[in-house]
Amino acid sequence: MTGQPVRSRPVADLVGRTDELELIEAMLAGRGQVGTGLLLRGGPGVGKTALLDAAAARAAAAGTRVLRASGAQFEAQISFSTLHQMLYPLREPAARLAGHHRDALDQVFGLAPGPASDPLAVSTAVLALLSEVAAERPLQVIVDGVPWIDRASATVLGFAARRIGDDPIVFLAAARTGAGGFFDQVGFPEREIGPLATQPATCLLDTRWPGLAPTVRRRLLDEAAGNPLALRELPGLLTDRQRGGQDPLPAFLPLNGQLEGIFAAGVRALPAPGRQVLLLAALEPDASPATIRSAAQGRADVDDLAPAQQASLVRINAVTGPVEFRHPLIRSAIVQMTPPAERRAAHQALADALAGDPERRAWHLAEAATGPDEAVAEALDEAALAAWRRDDPSTASAGALDQAAVCDRRRGGVAAAVTLKVRAGELSSHPAGRSRRLVEAAYLAVMTGQLDQAPRLLADAGQASDTPTGLVFAATAYLLTTGEGDIDAAHRLLARALDDVADTATTTNGWDSRWILHALQVVSIYAGRPEPWELLNTALARFAPEAVTPFRLCYDAYVDPARTADTVREGLAHAFAALSVDGSPWPVVPLTWAAVGVDALSDYRYPVRLVIERERDGGAVTMVVAGLLLLCIDSYGHGQWDEAENLAREGLDLAVVYGYHLTAGQLRCYLAYIAAGRGNVDRARVLTDEITAWAAPRGVGLPEAYARRVRTLAALGQGDYEEAYVQATRVNPPGAPSAGVPGRLIVMDLVEAAVRTGRTEEARAHVAAAQQAGIPRISTRAALITAGAAALAADDDADRLFEAALSLPEADRWPFEQARIQLAYGQWLRRNRDATRARLYLRAALDTLDRMGARPWAQRARDELRATGVATATTRPDTPTAALTAQERQIATLAATGLTNKQIGQQLFLSHRTVGAHLHRLYPKLGITSRAALRDALETITRDEHDQAPPPASPTEDQDGQRPSSTTHR
């Protein structure tokens, strides 16, 4: 029998509370230093009651009797009300007590007439009752809401708690942080229950509300700030369309009565000046004390927040500001409880006080408006344009900004522009202006990862008679490109956009022109055919050359790199040097694509890193994903395959979450490259099948071509030269090499496959065509590939051509190509009975290939060395290529025991989706493709980690003490 029924809660509600549950378990079991009582403290909604529920359930399951009561404000003045709630179910054992104890308890229970007994008499009676009950079986006393327990009950419970002695009785109570109660005098240990960390908070939200749109999910996590109650309740207060991302979320999230009561507690009791200042601070979270004073217009001051500080609602430094709310939802609660007219007046006051900040002033003017207002809409337009063009030299002095200030200024700029444009549309006086602003918002929404918002905004734009259809076409094309990857449809729409925007260069704000060019560049790169590039060239001709330098360099780098490579490199050096410290993504991304086009990105990685850092949090997320892809491309080319894989996986995670399927496909290409290079043929095949199945119907030629090159590499690594030849010739026909990518990268692949299958004349013709096309002039990498192909196809002159290839400048910057040429040269030397020289090149190749994890080629080099008489260390073919992280190993171990993703997630406080993502990542590391192979793979790791001493390293010098003439890149 218990004081009240034990209420069970779902396990998901207790994610992230492992330490607290273990502490309670230890107390119940009499272990550790906790003793016989524990007070849980924490803010409202953090899960104190859920922990009490769990403790009660576990105690009852262990055979412990549970007595429970909860303080209530309306009963706080009724003497012994809490004791009555807790002990009334124990009337039967109370009747067996001595007469004076029984009489005292009967008066508490209301079963006997007369005045209330003396507190000491009641206290000794309760202690006797608890001892009597605990003699039958252990007893757990749970008290929730300690501050609201009536004084008489608090005195009795405190008396009993201090005199438990050796009886098997445990006290467990909960109180809000900062609130007093009887346990303060008892002196029990306290445990502070803080907000949930990011991972368990995410797990709780995903478990309770699966299927939230990514932008909605992120907003809820930010606003709830780890509060479990808020995480459970907030999504239910949104509409289905809001949860799905079809409708925007309000500036302040709605709260139900329970949440408003929690987060607005104490606000109504504040003096009027303090409430006014709180409202101003809630509406303008970045306001300085000076701004608040100005907006208060003498009726209040920041000093009036002292009572709010004492109530733990806010923290403030009156000198530096701004006001910091204890929890983000306190702002929502204050705004929600304020009448609309009072809110509008506060917005107007803030707009007047922020005359020097056009962006924030425009927003507050908009919130103060009661109907369409074209002047305010135009102010919002200007504010959005300023947020969008952070790199405009007129907006800031680059020399005056330090790096931290730049990051702060960039973050959220584009995302803020979306909100400003939407509100401007709502306040537009004319249908055409409304349509234009909503279309602009849709385009920016695609940039910021809000793809779920873009279709709604485009639909809401309507079809007014003078709607800017060119911009509609451009925005729709960009959405189709980045989201659906429908290159063909996007190309057609952009052609119509150019026709509609007759003179793009003279548009008033540049939105139309910049967007059309940006979308055309993306379509041109990914289409893999000339027509989009021709359309881009047509668009560029409408501008002054200096106005479109990044796009012109990108065009030249991809359309005719053999002729323009030197000019492109020179232009890149000037363009990157001219970038402001702001590092806006708008010029950086086309410049970076141009650098990739001439194999020059390694000189400009730092600006790309800045873009990723600055745009990651609330900025142009599409640029973050593109930046990670571009860095991955560069790292792969320079032989840093582990780094390339990490970048690809990070980019792919973001691309999948935000719905950027086009970039996700290209990132999978590089994961497939690495899998093929490391001999994981099954993984490479799965990835290339996914890529081609998605890309082919949409006309996305670039990833299709890359997938064929992956299959070429995989076949070469396995010695299947006929398949390699078939795949390579699907990228470029024999004798017709392309100067673009991946055409020029496959020259040596095709030539090697042709030579190995007896097509020597075809191989030589392909080399000659590559040389005639000027491919070696594009970059040192292209020169190395072409020279290596020439040596592979040569006969009598092979020795000289191999030496010439490996002596090229910067050959060691391209380790994989260099090592393959060294391997081929070593093979040629061995077959021509020059074992001494062969060893030099084979050793160099093996060192590089082993470091990169290129197992098939490394094994070939090892076999060739062995054939020259050199004993080499062997590696197990199924040895994992990268160490598992601690969490990956934990997940893999649990999965190997047969647990499902959901069961693993419950143990580790992760969502089942997160567990699945980890398993998806660790399979390639273990060299496996299914869950069934986990146990054997983990055993392999264990054996490798406990191997005896490593075998002796292969010699690095020949018998004459000479080293190879070309060494690998470090």
GROMACS .gro file of C-alpha atoms in nm, residues 110-404:
model
  295
  110GLY     CA    1  -0.980   1.403   1.106
  111LEU     CA    2  -1.119   1.089   1.273
  112ALA     CA    3  -1.143   1.234   1.624
  113PRO     CA    4  -1.302   1.556   1.756
  114GLY     CA    5  -1.119   1.819   1.946
  115PRO     CA    6  -0.837   2.063   1.887
  116ALA     CA    7  -0.521   1.959   1.706
  117SER     CA    8  -0.266   1.777   1.915
  118ASP     CA    9   0.057   1.928   2.035
  119PRO     CA   10   0.321   1.927   1.754
  120LEU     CA   11   0.555   1.716   1.967
  121ALA     CA   12   0.283   1.459   2.025
  122VAL     CA   13   0.208   1.438   1.653
  123SER     CA   14   0.579   1.420   1.568
  124THR     CA   15   0.645   1.130   1.805
  125ALA     CA   16   0.334   0.954   1.678
  126VAL     CA   17   0.445   0.985   1.315
  127LEU     CA   18   0.793   0.861   1.403
  128ALA     CA   19   0.638   0.562   1.581
  129LEU     CA   20   0.414   0.490   1.281
  130LEU     CA   21   0.701   0.504   1.035
  131SER     CA   22   0.908   0.271   1.254
  132GLU     CA   23   0.614   0.030   1.284
  133VAL     CA   24   0.562   0.021   0.907
  134ALA     CA   25   0.934  -0.007   0.830
  135ALA     CA   26   0.959  -0.311   1.058
  136GLU     CA   27   0.748  -0.502   0.805
  137ARG     CA   28   0.949  -0.397   0.496
  138PRO     CA   29   1.173  -0.105   0.389
  139LEU     CA   30   1.003   0.230   0.350
  140GLN     CA   31   1.057   0.514   0.104
  141VAL     CA   32   0.910   0.856   0.186
  142ILE     CA   33   0.875   1.087  -0.118
  143VAL     CA   34   0.784   1.455  -0.088
  144ASP     CA   35   0.741   1.670  -0.398
  145GLY     CA   36   0.693   2.045  -0.400
  146VAL     CA   37   0.869   2.098  -0.067
  147PRO     CA   38   0.821   2.479  -0.056
  148TRP     CA   39   0.439   2.435  -0.055
  149ILE     CA   40   0.419   2.190   0.234
  150ASP     CA   41   0.219   2.334   0.523
  151ARG     CA   42   0.428   2.443   0.820
  152ALA     CA   43   0.286   2.185   1.063
  153SER     CA   44   0.356   1.893   0.829
  154ALA     CA   45   0.704   2.030   0.751
  155THR     CA   46   0.785   2.043   1.123
  156VAL     CA   47   0.673   1.684   1.179
  157LEU     CA   48   0.854   1.545   0.872
  158GLY     CA   49   1.171   1.733   0.968
  159PHE     CA   50   1.148   1.591   1.320
  160ALA     CA   51   1.107   1.236   1.186
  161ALA     CA   52   1.382   1.269   0.923
  162ARG     CA   53   1.636   1.367   1.191
  163ARG     CA   54   1.551   1.062   1.407
  164ILE     CA   55   1.533   0.775   1.162
  165GLY     CA   56   1.818   0.589   1.326
  166ASP     CA   57   1.869   0.236   1.198
  167ASP     CA   58   1.519   0.192   1.059
  168PRO     CA   59   1.515   0.105   0.685
  169ILE     CA   60   1.360   0.438   0.588
  170VAL     CA   61   1.474   0.664   0.305
  171PHE     CA   62   1.355   1.021   0.246
  172LEU     CA   63   1.354   1.166  -0.108
  173ALA     CA   64   1.228   1.515  -0.179
  174ALA     CA   65   1.225   1.772  -0.459
  175ALA     CA   66   1.222   2.150  -0.457
  176ARG     CA   67   1.284   2.429  -0.702
  177THR     CA   68   1.626   2.590  -0.697
  178GLY     CA   69   1.631   2.881  -0.457
  179ALA     CA   70   1.311   2.784  -0.275
  180GLY     CA   71   1.326   2.712   0.098
  181GLY     CA   72   1.169   2.422   0.287
  182PHE     CA   73   1.199   2.192   0.587
  183PHE     CA   74   1.483   1.992   0.428
  184ASP     CA   75   1.705   2.299   0.448
  185GLN     CA   76   1.716   2.250   0.824
  186VAL     CA   77   1.734   1.871   0.808
  187GLY     CA   78   2.064   1.894   0.622
  188PHE     CA   79   2.017   1.614   0.369
  189PRO     CA   80   2.255   1.609   0.069
  190GLU     CA   81   2.132   1.804  -0.233
  191ARG     CA   82   2.156   1.717  -0.602
  192GLU     CA   83   2.109   1.992  -0.859
  193ILE     CA   84   1.909   1.876  -1.163
  194GLY     CA   85   2.018   2.087  -1.457
  195PRO     CA   86   1.887   2.106  -1.813
  196LEU     CA   87   1.949   1.814  -2.048
  197ALA     CA   88   2.263   1.816  -2.257
  198THR     CA   89   2.227   1.846  -2.635
  199GLN     CA   90   2.234   1.476  -2.714
  200PRO     CA   91   1.972   1.355  -2.464
  201ALA     CA   92   1.755   1.660  -2.537
  202THR     CA   93   1.762   1.569  -2.905
  203CYS     CA   94   1.682   1.207  -2.823
  204LEU     CA   95   1.382   1.310  -2.611
  205LEU     CA   96   1.245   1.540  -2.880
  206ASP     CA   97   1.293   1.284  -3.157
  207THR     CA   98   1.130   1.012  -2.950
  208ARG     CA   99   0.827   1.218  -2.855
  209TRP     CA  100   0.790   1.409  -3.183
  210PRO     CA  101   0.946   1.220  -3.476
  211GLY     CA  102   0.923   1.370  -3.822
  212LEU     CA  103   0.974   1.737  -3.734
  213ALA     CA  104   1.112   1.950  -4.015
  214PRO     CA  105   1.486   2.013  -3.961
  215THR     CA  106   1.446   2.388  -3.911
  216VAL     CA  107   1.161   2.336  -3.667
  217ARG     CA  108   1.356   2.073  -3.476
  218ARG     CA  109   1.656   2.304  -3.437
  219ARG     CA  110   1.439   2.595  -3.323
  220LEU     CA  111   1.262   2.384  -3.060
  221LEU     CA  112   1.591   2.252  -2.925
  222ASP     CA  113   1.727   2.606  -2.899
  223GLU     CA  114   1.418   2.749  -2.730
  224ALA     CA  115   1.367   2.458  -2.489
  225ALA     CA  116   1.732   2.485  -2.380
  226GLY     CA  117   1.732   2.133  -2.240
  227ASN     CA  118   1.407   2.165  -2.041
  228PRO     CA  119   1.230   1.826  -2.070
  229LEU     CA  120   0.883   1.966  -2.009
  230ALA     CA  121   0.929   2.224  -2.283
  231LEU     CA  122   1.063   1.959  -2.520
  232ARG     CA  123   0.752   1.749  -2.462
  233GLU     CA  124   0.496   2.030  -2.475
  234LEU     CA  125   0.618   2.288  -2.729
  235PRO     CA  126   0.569   2.079  -3.047
  236GLY     CA  127   0.209   2.007  -2.954
  237LEU     CA  128   0.134   2.380  -2.947
  238LEU     CA  129   0.230   2.415  -3.314
  239THR     CA  130   0.007   2.332  -3.607
  240ASP     CA  131   0.070   2.028  -3.825
  241ARG     CA  132   0.190   2.259  -4.103
  242GLN     CA  133   0.426   2.439  -3.867
  243ARG     CA  134   0.572   2.111  -3.740
  244GLY     CA  135   0.617   1.995  -4.099
  245GLY     CA  136   0.786   2.318  -4.205
  246GLN     CA  137   0.510   2.427  -4.445
  247ASP     CA  138   0.423   2.731  -4.233
  248PRO     CA  139   0.680   2.951  -4.056
  249LEU     CA  140   0.720   2.950  -3.682
  250PRO     CA  141   0.628   3.268  -3.494
  251ALA     CA  142   0.896   3.496  -3.355
  252PHE     CA  143   0.791   3.386  -3.007
  253LEU     CA  144   0.678   3.028  -2.961
  254PRO     CA  145   0.332   2.979  -2.811
  255LEU     CA  146   0.310   2.842  -2.456
  256ASN     CA  147   0.030   2.651  -2.288
  257GLY     CA  148  -0.093   2.744  -1.942
  258GLN     CA  149   0.152   2.513  -1.768
  259LEU     CA  150   0.456   2.649  -1.952
  260GLU     CA  151   0.345   3.010  -1.917
  261GLY     CA  152   0.288   2.957  -1.548
  262ILE     CA  153   0.637   2.813  -1.508
  263PHE     CA  154   0.831   3.065  -1.713
  264ALA     CA  155   0.629   3.375  -1.621
  265ALA     CA  156   0.628   3.290  -1.250
  266GLY     CA  157   0.698   3.606  -1.057
  267VAL     CA  158   0.654   3.845  -1.352
  268ARG     CA  159   0.304   3.964  -1.259
  269ALA     CA  160   0.417   4.040  -0.905
  270LEU     CA  161   0.685   4.283  -1.028
  271PRO     CA  162   0.628   4.658  -1.012
  272ALA     CA  163   0.503   4.813  -1.337
  273PRO     CA  164   0.838   4.977  -1.430
  274GLY     CA  165   1.017   4.643  -1.393
  275ARG     CA  166   0.759   4.470  -1.616
  276GLN     CA  167   0.802   4.740  -1.880
  277VAL     CA  168   1.179   4.699  -1.888
  278LEU     CA  169   1.140   4.320  -1.902
  279LEU     CA  170   0.910   4.352  -2.204
  280LEU     CA  171   1.156   4.578  -2.386
  281ALA     CA  172   1.439   4.336  -2.313
  282ALA     CA  173   1.227   4.041  -2.428
  283LEU     CA  174   1.142   4.209  -2.758
  284GLU     CA  175   1.501   4.319  -2.827
  285PRO     CA  176   1.736   4.060  -2.672
  286ASP     CA  177   2.052   4.239  -2.789
  287ALA     CA  178   1.951   4.578  -2.652
  288SER     CA  179   2.211   4.759  -2.447
  289PRO     CA  180   2.115   4.934  -2.121
  290ALA     CA  181   2.131   5.265  -2.310
  291THR     CA  182   1.884   5.140  -2.570
  292ILE     CA  183   1.643   5.020  -2.302
  293ARG     CA  184   1.665   5.352  -2.118
  294SER     CA  185   1.592   5.539  -2.439
  295ALA     CA  186   1.296   5.314  -2.526
  296ALA     CA  187   1.154   5.345  -2.174
  297GLN     CA  188   1.130   5.721  -2.232
  298GLY     CA  189   1.188   5.809  -1.867
  299ARG     CA  190   0.907   5.591  -1.734
  300ALA     CA  191   1.145   5.313  -1.628
  301ASP     CA  192   1.514   5.229  -1.608
  302VAL     CA  193   1.737   4.925  -1.613
  303ASP     CA  194   1.770   4.963  -1.236
  304ASP     CA  195   1.403   4.867  -1.212
  305LEU     CA  196   1.505   4.510  -1.300
  306ALA     CA  197   1.643   4.453  -0.948
  307PRO     CA  198   1.332   4.262  -0.833
  308ALA     CA  199   1.346   4.050  -1.151
  309GLN     CA  200   1.708   3.968  -1.077
  310GLN     CA  201   1.616   3.869  -0.722
  311ALA     CA  202   1.346   3.640  -0.867
  312SER     CA  203   1.611   3.480  -1.091
  313LEU     CA  204   1.429   3.587  -1.407
  314VAL     CA  205   1.722   3.777  -1.557
  315ARG     CA  206   2.090   3.856  -1.516
  316ILE     CA  207   2.231   4.191  -1.618
  317ASN     CA  208   2.549   4.389  -1.616
  318ALA     CA  209   2.419   4.743  -1.599
  319VAL     CA  210   2.735   4.874  -1.770
  320THR     CA  211   2.783   4.636  -2.062
  321GLY     CA  212   2.443   4.463  -2.094
  322PRO     CA  213   2.242   4.322  -2.254
  323VAL     CA  214   1.979   4.164  -2.031
  324GLU     CA  215   2.019   3.785  -2.015
  325PHE     CA  216   1.709   3.580  -1.943
  326ARG     CA  217   1.751   3.272  -1.727
  327HIS     CA  218   1.570   3.067  -1.992
  328PRO     CA  219   1.475   3.157  -2.353
  329LEU     CA  220   1.108   3.078  -2.293
  330ILE     CA  221   1.081   3.349  -2.028
  331ARG     CA  222   1.086   3.591  -2.323
  332SER     CA  223   0.797   3.406  -2.488
  333ALA     CA  224   0.603   3.402  -2.162
  334ILE     CA  225   0.647   3.777  -2.107
  335VAL     CA  226   0.543   3.860  -2.462
  336GLN     CA  227   0.246   3.621  -2.452
  337MET     CA  228   0.108   3.764  -2.127
  338THR     CA  229   0.135   4.124  -2.253
  339PRO     CA  230  -0.172   4.277  -2.428
  340PRO     CA  231  -0.123   4.335  -2.806
  341ALA     CA  232  -0.155   4.714  -2.784
  342GLU     CA  233   0.115   4.726  -2.515
  343ARG     CA  234   0.342   4.506  -2.728
  344ARG     CA  235   0.301   4.730  -3.033
  345ALA     CA  236   0.379   5.038  -2.825
  346ALA     CA  237   0.696   4.871  -2.697
  347HIS     CA  238   0.802   4.784  -3.052
  348GLN     CA  239   0.748   5.143  -3.162
  349ALA     CA  240   0.953   5.270  -2.869
  350LEU     CA  241   1.235   5.031  -2.956
  351ALA     CA  242   1.223   5.139  -3.323
  352ASP     CA  243   1.265   5.501  -3.212
  353ALA     CA  244   1.556   5.405  -2.987
  354LEU     CA  245   1.732   5.206  -3.262
  355ALA     CA  246   1.753   5.479  -3.523
  356GLY     CA  247   2.120   5.397  -3.574
  357ASP     CA  248   2.051   5.029  -3.651
  358PRO     CA  249   1.839   5.019  -3.969
  359GLU     CA  250   1.790   4.640  -3.962
  360ARG     CA  251   1.654   4.618  -3.609
  361ARG     CA  252   1.462   4.945  -3.643
  362ALA     CA  253   1.286   4.812  -3.953
  363TRP     CA  254   1.189   4.492  -3.773
  364HIS     CA  255   1.036   4.677  -3.477
  365LEU     CA  256   0.851   4.914  -3.707
  366ALA     CA  257   0.706   4.609  -3.879
  367GLU     CA  258   0.593   4.459  -3.550
  368ALA     CA  259   0.436   4.788  -3.448
  369ALA     CA  260   0.240   4.811  -3.773
  370THR     CA  261  -0.131   4.726  -3.768
  371GLY     CA  262  -0.176   4.690  -4.144
  372PRO     CA  263   0.000   4.724  -4.484
  373ASP     CA  264   0.266   4.994  -4.479
  374GLU     CA  265   0.481   5.028  -4.790
  375ALA     CA  266   0.734   5.255  -4.619
  376VAL     CA  267   0.800   4.993  -4.353
  377ALA     CA  268   0.812   4.720  -4.619
  378GLU     CA  269   1.079   4.917  -4.805
  379ALA     CA  270   1.275   4.960  -4.483
  380LEU     CA  271   1.261   4.583  -4.435
  381ASP     CA  272   1.385   4.541  -4.794
  382GLU     CA  273   1.688   4.753  -4.718
  383ALA     CA  274   1.753   4.566  -4.395
  384ALA     CA  275   1.731   4.231  -4.574
  385LEU     CA  276   1.968   4.349  -4.846
  386ALA     CA  277   2.218   4.463  -4.583
  387ALA     CA  278   2.198   4.127  -4.407
  388TRP     CA  279   2.245   3.947  -4.740
  389ARG     CA  280   2.541   4.153  -4.859
  390ARG     CA  281   2.763   4.142  -4.554
  391ASP     CA  282   3.072   4.152  -4.776
  392ASP     CA  283   2.990   4.494  -4.920
  393PRO     CA  284   3.292   4.712  -4.834
  394SER     CA  285   3.058   5.001  -4.767
  395THR     CA  286   2.899   4.820  -4.475
  396ALA     CA  287   3.211   4.779  -4.263
  397SER     CA  288   3.574   4.866  -4.239
  398ALA     CA  289   3.762   4.544  -4.292
  399GLY     CA  290   4.067   4.669  -4.111
  400ALA     CA  291   3.864   4.759  -3.805
  401LEU     CA  292   3.710   4.417  -3.759
  402ASP     CA  293   3.876   4.140  -3.563
  403GLN     CA  294   3.801   3.779  -3.647
  404ALA     CA  295   3.550   3.726  -3.366
   0.00000   0.00000   0.00000
